[in-house]
mmCIF file with all atom_site columns, C-alpha atoms in Angstrom:
data_model
loop_
_atom_site.group_PDB
_atom_site.id
_atom_site.type_symbol
_atom_site.label_atom_id
_atom_site.label_alt_id
_atom_site.label_comp_id
_atom_site.label_asym_id
_atom_site.label_entity_id
_atom_site.label_seq_id
_atom_site.pdbx_PDB_ins_code
_atom_site.Cartn_x
_atom_site.Cartn_y
_atom_site.Cartn_z
_atom_site.occupancy
_atom_site.B_iso_or_equiv
_atom_site.pdbx_formal_charge
_atom_site.auth_seq_id
_atom_site.auth_comp_id
_atom_site.auth_asym_id
_atom_site.auth_atom_id
_atom_site.pdbx_PDB_model_num
ATOM 1  C CA . ASP A 1 1  ? 117.422 94.350  77.875 1.00 0.00 ? 1  ASP A CA 1
ATOM 2  C CA . LYS A 1 2  ? 118.540 90.916  78.903 1.00 0.00 ? 2  LYS A CA 1
ATOM 3  C CA . ALA A 1 3  ? 115.912 88.271  79.528 1.00 0.00 ? 3  ALA A CA 1
ATOM 4  C CA . ASP A 1 4  ? 115.194 87.722  83.216 1.00 0.00 ? 4  ASP A CA 1
ATOM 5  C CA . PRO A 1 5  ? 115.213 84.003  84.034 1.00 0.00 ? 5  PRO A CA 1
ATOM 6  C CA . ASP A 1 6  ? 113.297 84.631  87.290 1.00 0.00 ? 6  ASP A CA 1
ATOM 7  C CA . LEU A 1 7  ? 109.657 84.509  86.196 1.00 0.00 ? 7  LEU A CA 1
ATOM 8  C CA . ASP A 1 8  ? 108.269 85.809  89.510 1.00 0.00 ? 8  ASP A CA 1
ATOM 9  C CA . ASP A 1 9  ? 110.593 88.815  89.400 1.00 0.00 ? 9  ASP A CA 1
ATOM 10 C CA . TYR A 1 10 ? 109.713 89.520  85.770 1.00 0.00 ? 10 TYR A CA 1
ATOM 11 C CA . VAL A 1 11 ? 105.966 89.323  86.393 1.00 0.00 ? 11 VAL A CA 1
ATOM 12 C CA . THR A 1 12 ? 106.255 91.562  89.463 1.00 0.00 ? 12 THR A CA 1
ATOM 13 C CA . LYS A 1 13 ? 108.252 94.182  87.557 1.00 0.00 ? 13 LYS A CA 1
ATOM 14 C CA . GLN A 1 14 ? 105.804 94.158  84.654 1.00 0.00 ? 14 GLN A CA 1
ATOM 15 C CA . ALA A 1 15 ? 102.800 94.408  86.980 1.00 0.00 ? 15 ALA A CA 1
ATOM 16 C CA . LEU A 1 16 ? 104.333 97.353  88.830 1.00 0.00 ? 16 LEU A CA 1
ATOM 17 C CA . ALA A 1 17 ? 105.206 99.087  85.564 1.00 0.00 ? 17 ALA A CA 1
ATOM 18 C CA . GLY A 1 18 ? 101.601 98.658  84.420 1.00 0.00 ? 18 GLY A CA 1
ATOM 19 C CA . LEU A 1 19 ? 100.257 99.911  87.741 1.00 0.00 ? 19 LEU A CA 1
ATOM 20 C CA . PHE A 1 20 ? 102.428 103.028 87.697 1.00 0.00 ? 20 PHE A CA 1
ATOM 21 C CA . ASN A 1 21 ? 101.370 103.659 84.101 1.00 0.00 ? 21 ASN A CA 1
ATOM 22 C CA . MET A 1 22 ? 97.707  103.545 85.150 1.00 0.00 ? 22 MET A CA 1
ATOM 23 C CA . VAL A 1 23 ? 98.379  105.915 88.071 1.00 0.00 ? 23 VAL A CA 1
ATOM 24 C CA . GLU A 1 24 ? 100.194 108.302 85.725 1.00 0.00 ? 24 GLU A CA 1
ATOM 25 C CA . ASN A 1 25 ? 97.279  108.312 83.278 1.00 0.00 ? 25 ASN A CA 1
ATOM 26 C CA . LYS A 1 26 ? 94.707  108.867 86.031 1.00 0.00 ? 26 LYS A CA 1
ATOM 27 C CA . GLU A 1 27 ? 96.737  111.719 87.527 1.00 0.00 ? 27 GLU A CA 1
ATOM 28 C CA . LEU A 1 28 ? 96.986  113.403 84.128 1.00 0.00 ? 28 LEU A CA 1
ATOM 29 C CA . ASP A 1 29 ? 93.227  113.045 83.690 1.00 0.00 ? 29 ASP A CA 1
ATOM 30 C CA . ILE A 1 30 ? 92.565  114.562 87.129 1.00 0.00 ? 30 ILE A CA 1
ATOM 31 C CA . ARG A 1 31 ? 94.934  117.450 86.447 1.00 0.00 ? 31 ARG A CA 1
ATOM 32 C CA . THR A 1 32 ? 93.485  118.292 83.024 1.00 0.00 ? 32 THR A CA 1
ATOM 33 C CA . ASN A 1 33 ? 89.807  117.339 83.328 1.00 0.00 ? 33 ASN A CA 1
ATOM 34 C CA . ILE A 1 34 ? 87.962  119.132 86.116 1.00 0.00 ? 34 ILE A CA 1
ATOM 35 C CA . SER A 1 35 ? 85.047  116.678 85.947 1.00 0.00 ? 35 SER A CA 1
ATOM 36 C CA . SER A 1 36 ? 87.440  113.872 86.963 1.00 0.00 ? 36 SER A CA 1
ATOM 37 C CA . ARG A 1 37 ? 87.847  115.492 90.366 1.00 0.00 ? 37 ARG A CA 1
ATOM 38 C CA . THR A 1 38 ? 85.059  113.533 91.997 1.00 0.00 ? 38 THR A CA 1
ATOM 39 C CA . THR A 1 39 ? 85.822  113.919 95.708 1.00 0.00 ? 39 THR A CA 1
ATOM 40 C CA . ASP A 1 40 ? 86.009  116.993 97.904 1.00 0.00 ? 40 ASP A CA 1
ATOM 41 C CA . LEU A 1 41 ? 89.678  116.268 98.593 1.00 0.00 ? 41 LEU A CA 1
ATOM 42 C CA . LEU A 1 42 ? 90.551  116.102 94.886 1.00 0.00 ? 42 LEU A CA 1
ATOM 43 C CA . LYS A 1 43 ? 88.652  119.316 94.247 1.00 0.00 ? 43 LYS A CA 1
ATOM 44 C CA . LYS A 1 44 ? 90.424  121.067 97.107 1.00 0.00 ? 44 LYS A CA 1
ATOM 45 C CA . VAL A 1 45 ? 93.926  119.851 96.229 1.00 0.00 ? 45 VAL A CA 1
ATOM 46 C CA . PHE A 1 46 ? 93.759  120.454 92.491 1.00 0.00 ? 46 PHE A CA 1
ATOM 47 C CA . ALA A 1 47 ? 91.844  123.745 92.723 1.00 0.00 ? 47 ALA A CA 1
ATOM 48 C CA . LYS A 1 48 ? 95.093  125.353 93.839 1.00 0.00 ? 48 LYS A CA 1
ATOM 49 C CA . GLN A 1 49 ? 96.738  124.578 90.496 1.00 0.00 ? 49 GLN A CA 1
ATOM 50 C CA . ASP A 1 50 ? 93.856  126.136 88.552 1.00 0.00 ? 50 ASP A CA 1
ATOM 51 C CA . LYS A 1 51 ? 94.574  129.618 89.887 1.00 0.00 ? 51 LYS A CA 1
#
């Protein structure tokens, strides 16, 4: 990767990459750990995959 001379662009890209990584980890936890499904909506949506 080439260095990005635009600091604002670099910081934004890194922040978004970190955010998406956190979302990915949380989704995996919700899918694999039933106790992470804390709301009625999460329970309803992910119950379909458990069948």
